[in-house]
PDB file of C-alpha atoms in Angstrom:
ATOM      1  CA  UNK A 276     179.379  65.981 -31.415  1.00  0.00           C
ATOM      2  CA  UNK A 277     179.159  62.393 -30.230  1.00  0.00           C
ATOM      3  CA  UNK A 278     182.085  63.060 -27.925  1.00  0.00           C
ATOM      4  CA  UNK A 279     180.304  66.062 -26.361  1.00  0.00           C
ATOM      5  CA  UNK A 280     177.165  64.031 -25.672  1.00  0.00           C
ATOM      6  CA  UNK A 281     179.306  61.277 -24.164  1.00  0.00           C
ATOM      7  CA  UNK A 282     181.103  63.770 -21.905  1.00  0.00           C
ATOM      8  CA  UNK A 283     177.848  65.340 -20.762  1.00  0.00           C
ATOM      9  CA  UNK A 284     176.389  62.002 -19.766  1.00  0.00           C
ATOM     10  CA  UNK A 285     179.520  60.709 -18.058  1.00  0.00           C
ATOM     11  CA  UNK A 286     180.308  61.408 -14.449  1.00  0.00           C
ATOM     12  CA  UNK A 287     183.447  63.363 -15.219  1.00  0.00           C
ATOM     13  CA  UNK A 288     184.978  65.253 -12.298  1.00  0.00           C
ATOM     14  CA  UNK A 289     185.404  68.234 -14.649  1.00  0.00           C
ATOM     15  CA  UNK A 290     181.685  68.657 -15.234  1.00  0.00           C
ATOM     16  CA  UNK A 291     179.514  69.900 -12.379  1.00  0.00           C
ATOM     17  CA  UNK A 292     177.040  67.394 -11.027  1.00  0.00           C
ATOM     18  CA  UNK A 293     173.401  68.355 -10.902  1.00  0.00           C
ATOM     19  CA  UNK A 294     172.494  69.397  -7.441  1.00  0.00           C
ATOM     20  CA  UNK A 295     169.644  67.461  -5.922  1.00  0.00           C
ATOM     21  CA  UNK A 296     166.482  69.498  -5.509  1.00  0.00           C
ATOM     22  CA  UNK A 297     166.551  68.849  -1.771  1.00  0.00           C
ATOM     23  CA  UNK A 298     169.955  70.512  -1.424  1.00  0.00           C
ATOM     24  CA  UNK A 299     168.972  73.381  -3.710  1.00  0.00           C
ATOM     25  CA  UNK A 300     166.346  74.401  -1.132  1.00  0.00           C
ATOM     26  CA  UNK A 301     168.984  75.104   1.528  1.00  0.00           C
ATOM     27  CA  UNK A 302     169.745  78.753   0.603  1.00  0.00           C
ATOM     28  CA  UNK A 303     166.034  79.560   0.372  1.00  0.00           C
ATOM     29  CA  UNK A 304     165.286  77.818   3.671  1.00  0.00           C
ATOM     30  CA  UNK A 305     168.062  79.830   5.346  1.00  0.00           C
ATOM     31  CA  UNK A 306     166.632  83.019   3.816  1.00  0.00           C
ATOM     32  CA  UNK A 307     163.146  82.088   5.088  1.00  0.00           C
ATOM     33  CA  UNK A 308     164.461  81.386   8.578  1.00  0.00           C
ATOM     34  CA  UNK A 309     166.268  84.725   8.718  1.00  0.00           C
ATOM     35  CA  UNK A 310     163.269  86.596   7.303  1.00  0.00           C
ATOM     36  CA  UNK A 311     160.963  84.936   9.824  1.00  0.00           C
ATOM     37  CA  UNK A 312     163.339  85.629  12.709  1.00  0.00           C
ATOM     38  CA  UNK A 313     163.642  89.322  11.877  1.00  0.00           C
ATOM     39  CA  UNK A 314     159.887  89.652  11.323  1.00  0.00           C
ATOM     40  CA  UNK A 315     159.225  88.039  14.719  1.00  0.00           C
ATOM     41  CA  UNK A 316     161.786  90.310  16.388  1.00  0.00           C
ATOM     42  CA  UNK A 317     160.145  93.359  14.794  1.00  0.00           C
ATOM     43  CA  UNK A 318     156.560  92.480  15.756  1.00  0.00           C
ATOM     44  CA  UNK A 319     157.467  91.337  19.265  1.00  0.00           C
ATOM     45  CA  UNK A 320     159.615  94.447  19.706  1.00  0.00           C
ATOM     46  CA  UNK A 321     156.696  96.670  18.651  1.00  0.00           C
ATOM     47  CA  UNK A 322     154.457  94.866  21.168  1.00  0.00           C
ATOM     48  CA  UNK A 323     151.968  93.447  18.671  1.00  0.00           C
ATOM     49  CA  UNK A 324     152.321  89.991  20.157  1.00  0.00           C
ATOM     50  CA  UNK A 325     154.477  87.939  22.465  1.00  0.00           C
ATOM     51  CA  UNK A 326     155.281  84.285  22.822  1.00  0.00           C
ATOM     52  CA  UNK A 327     153.950  83.225  26.212  1.00  0.00           C
ATOM     53  CA  UNK A 328     155.718  79.877  25.989  1.00  0.00           C
ATOM     54  CA  UNK A 329     159.202  79.825  24.493  1.00  0.00           C
ATOM     55  CA  UNK A 330     162.574  78.222  25.179  1.00  0.00           C
ATOM     56  CA  UNK A 331     165.093  80.392  27.053  1.00  0.00           C
ATOM     57  CA  UNK A 332     162.625  83.225  27.781  1.00  0.00           C
ATOM     58  CA  UNK A 333     165.266  85.277  29.612  1.00  0.00           C
ATOM     59  CA  UNK A 334     167.495  85.260  26.539  1.00  0.00           C
ATOM     60  CA  UNK A 335     165.117  85.317  23.549  1.00  0.00           C
ATOM     61  CA  UNK A 336     161.971  87.401  23.131  1.00  0.00           C
ATOM     62  CA  UNK A 337     160.869  85.162  20.237  1.00  0.00           C
ATOM     63  CA  UNK A 338     160.235  81.443  20.009  1.00  0.00           C
ATOM     64  CA  UNK A 339     163.501  80.234  18.497  1.00  0.00           C
ATOM     65  CA  UNK A 340     162.110  76.709  18.037  1.00  0.00           C
ATOM     66  CA  UNK A 341     159.590  78.176  15.616  1.00  0.00           C
ATOM     67  CA  UNK A 342     162.071  80.249  13.623  1.00  0.00           C
ATOM     68  CA  UNK A 343     164.867  77.665  13.611  1.00  0.00           C
ATOM     69  CA  UNK A 344     162.921  74.403  13.227  1.00  0.00           C
ATOM     70  CA  UNK A 345     159.225  74.841  12.368  1.00  0.00           C
ATOM     71  CA  UNK A 346     159.613  77.645   9.817  1.00  0.00           C
ATOM     72  CA  UNK A 347     162.486  75.970   7.903  1.00  0.00           C
ATOM     73  CA  UNK A 348     160.572  72.659   7.766  1.00  0.00           C
ATOM     74  CA  UNK A 349     157.422  74.480   6.642  1.00  0.00           C
ATOM     75  CA  UNK A 350     159.458  76.277   3.965  1.00  0.00           C
ATOM     76  CA  UNK A 351     161.072  73.057   2.719  1.00  0.00           C
ATOM     77  CA  UNK A 352     157.677  71.320   2.432  1.00  0.00           C
ATOM     78  CA  UNK A 353     156.219  74.391   0.705  1.00  0.00           C
ATOM     79  CA  UNK A 354     159.058  74.489  -1.851  1.00  0.00           C
ATOM     80  CA  UNK A 355     158.882  70.742  -2.448  1.00  0.00           C
ATOM     81  CA  UNK A 356     155.137  70.801  -3.105  1.00  0.00           C
ATOM     82  CA  UNK A 357     155.152  74.095  -5.032  1.00  0.00           C
ATOM     83  CA  UNK A 358     157.858  72.764  -7.357  1.00  0.00           C
ATOM     84  CA  UNK A 359     155.620  69.782  -8.159  1.00  0.00           C
ATOM     85  CA  UNK A 360     152.830  72.087  -9.333  1.00  0.00           C
ATOM     86  CA  UNK A 361     152.691  72.788 -13.040  1.00  0.00           C
ATOM     87  CA  UNK A 362     150.477  75.846 -13.104  1.00  0.00           C
ATOM     88  CA  UNK A 363     151.134  79.205 -11.516  1.00  0.00           C
ATOM     89  CA  UNK A 364     147.458  79.298 -10.553  1.00  0.00           C
ATOM     90  CA  UNK A 365     147.877  76.090  -8.570  1.00  0.00           C
ATOM     91  CA  UNK A 366     150.782  77.664  -6.697  1.00  0.00           C
ATOM     92  CA  UNK A 367     148.794  80.835  -6.045  1.00  0.00           C
ATOM     93  CA  UNK A 368     145.841  78.884  -4.600  1.00  0.00           C
ATOM     94  CA  UNK A 369     148.288  76.767  -2.568  1.00  0.00           C
ATOM     95  CA  UNK A 370     149.907  79.929  -1.131  1.00  0.00           C
ATOM     96  CA  UNK A 371     146.484  81.348  -0.236  1.00  0.00           C
ATOM     97  CA  UNK A 372     145.517  78.055   1.416  1.00  0.00           C
ATOM     98  CA  UNK A 373     148.749  77.920   3.462  1.00  0.00           C
ATOM     99  CA  UNK A 374     148.303  81.558   4.485  1.00  0.00           C
ATOM    100  CA  UNK A 375     144.791  80.778   5.683  1.00  0.00           C
ATOM    101  CA  UNK A 376     146.101  77.797   7.648  1.00  0.00           C
ATOM    102  CA  UNK A 377     148.781  79.993   9.259  1.00  0.00           C
ATOM    103  CA  UNK A 378     146.157  82.505  10.348  1.00  0.00           C
ATOM    104  CA  UNK A 379     144.031  79.710  11.822  1.00  0.00           C
ATOM    105  CA  UNK A 380     147.085  78.213  13.548  1.00  0.00           C
ATOM    106  CA  UNK A 381     147.803  81.610  15.104  1.00  0.00           C
ATOM    107  CA  UNK A 382     144.267  81.772  16.516  1.00  0.00           C
ATOM    108  CA  UNK A 383     144.685  78.274  17.951  1.00  0.00           C
ATOM    109  CA  UNK A 384     148.041  79.261  19.496  1.00  0.00           C
ATOM    110  CA  UNK A 385     146.340  82.227  21.198  1.00  0.00           C
ATOM    111  CA  UNK A 386     143.581  79.981  22.571  1.00  0.00           C
ATOM    112  CA  UNK A 387     146.167  77.488  23.840  1.00  0.00           C
ATOM    113  CA  UNK A 388     148.070  80.268  25.584  1.00  0.00           C
ATOM    114  CA  UNK A 389     151.200  79.904  23.444  1.00  0.00           C
ATOM    115  CA  UNK A 390     150.838  83.383  21.966  1.00  0.00           C
ATOM    116  CA  UNK A 391     149.374  86.624  23.276  1.00  0.00           C
ATOM    117  CA  UNK A 392     148.337  89.393  20.883  1.00  0.00           C
ATOM    118  CA  UNK A 393     147.740  93.083  21.538  1.00  0.00           C
ATOM    119  CA  UNK A 394     144.486  94.905  20.836  1.00  0.00           C
ATOM    120  CA  UNK A 395     146.162  96.390  17.765  1.00  0.00           C
ATOM    121  CA  UNK A 396     146.861  92.977  16.208  1.00  0.00           C
ATOM    122  CA  UNK A 397     144.502  91.305  13.759  1.00  0.00           C
ATOM    123  CA  UNK A 398     144.781  87.719  12.570  1.00  0.00           C
ATOM    124  CA  UNK A 399     144.217  89.064   9.063  1.00  0.00           C
ATOM    125  CA  UNK A 400     147.715  90.527   9.301  1.00  0.00           C
ATOM    126  CA  UNK A 401     149.060  86.990   9.608  1.00  0.00           C
ATOM    127  CA  UNK A 402     147.141  85.863   6.553  1.00  0.00           C
ATOM    128  CA  UNK A 403     148.593  88.656   4.422  1.00  0.00           C
ATOM    129  CA  UNK A 404     151.999  88.388   6.106  1.00  0.00           C
ATOM    130  CA  UNK A 405     152.332  84.682   5.390  1.00  0.00           C
ATOM    131  CA  UNK A 406     151.114  85.192   1.842  1.00  0.00           C
ATOM    132  CA  UNK A 407     153.789  87.845   1.291  1.00  0.00           C
ATOM    133  CA  UNK A 408     156.329  85.578   3.005  1.00  0.00           C
ATOM    134  CA  UNK A 409     155.500  82.670   0.669  1.00  0.00           C
ATOM    135  CA  UNK A 410     155.653  84.889  -2.415  1.00  0.00           C
ATOM    136  CA  UNK A 411     159.085  86.196  -1.346  1.00  0.00           C
ATOM    137  CA  UNK A 412     160.314  82.675  -0.603  1.00  0.00           C
ATOM    138  CA  UNK A 413     159.100  81.493  -4.014  1.00  0.00           C
ATOM    139  CA  UNK A 414     160.798  84.434  -5.781  1.00  0.00           C
ATOM    140  CA  UNK A 415     164.075  83.767  -3.944  1.00  0.00           C
ATOM    141  CA  UNK A 416     163.911  80.060  -4.767  1.00  0.00           C
ATOM    142  CA  UNK A 417     163.320  80.835  -8.443  1.00  0.00           C
ATOM    143  CA  UNK A 418     166.107  83.420  -8.596  1.00  0.00           C
ATOM    144  CA  UNK A 419     168.653  80.706  -7.819  1.00  0.00           C
ATOM    145  CA  UNK A 420     167.559  78.624 -10.816  1.00  0.00           C
ATOM    146  CA  UNK A 421     169.091  79.282 -14.219  1.00  0.00           C
TER     147      UNK A 421
END
């Protein structure tokens, strides 16, 4: 039994090393980026909104800087902070707060001319969409933990 404890605490090449929490976010961040990209493609394709300012507008109908840089960074920060929270209620309130911020940020983007929405679009959709997004991201991040 002493030998087993010694082996577990040693840095033996035969035993897997614990993955740092930062690296364990990578699969979930990739999932979030793909989910966000496909959601943007769907909503832009349906004409609910369009990105007035975006890199390579003749190639991409979505803002790839958002889906490839902003959304992954947002997801990483969300996972980092959510993992620090002890209570599920804290996480729930945090997700609601972030969803509210996303809805407000969308309104600001419209006012700044970065985003144009159709008459059919409501900023409430973004609130509920981001909330659902965060719940899915949290579920995926938890499913990778044993």
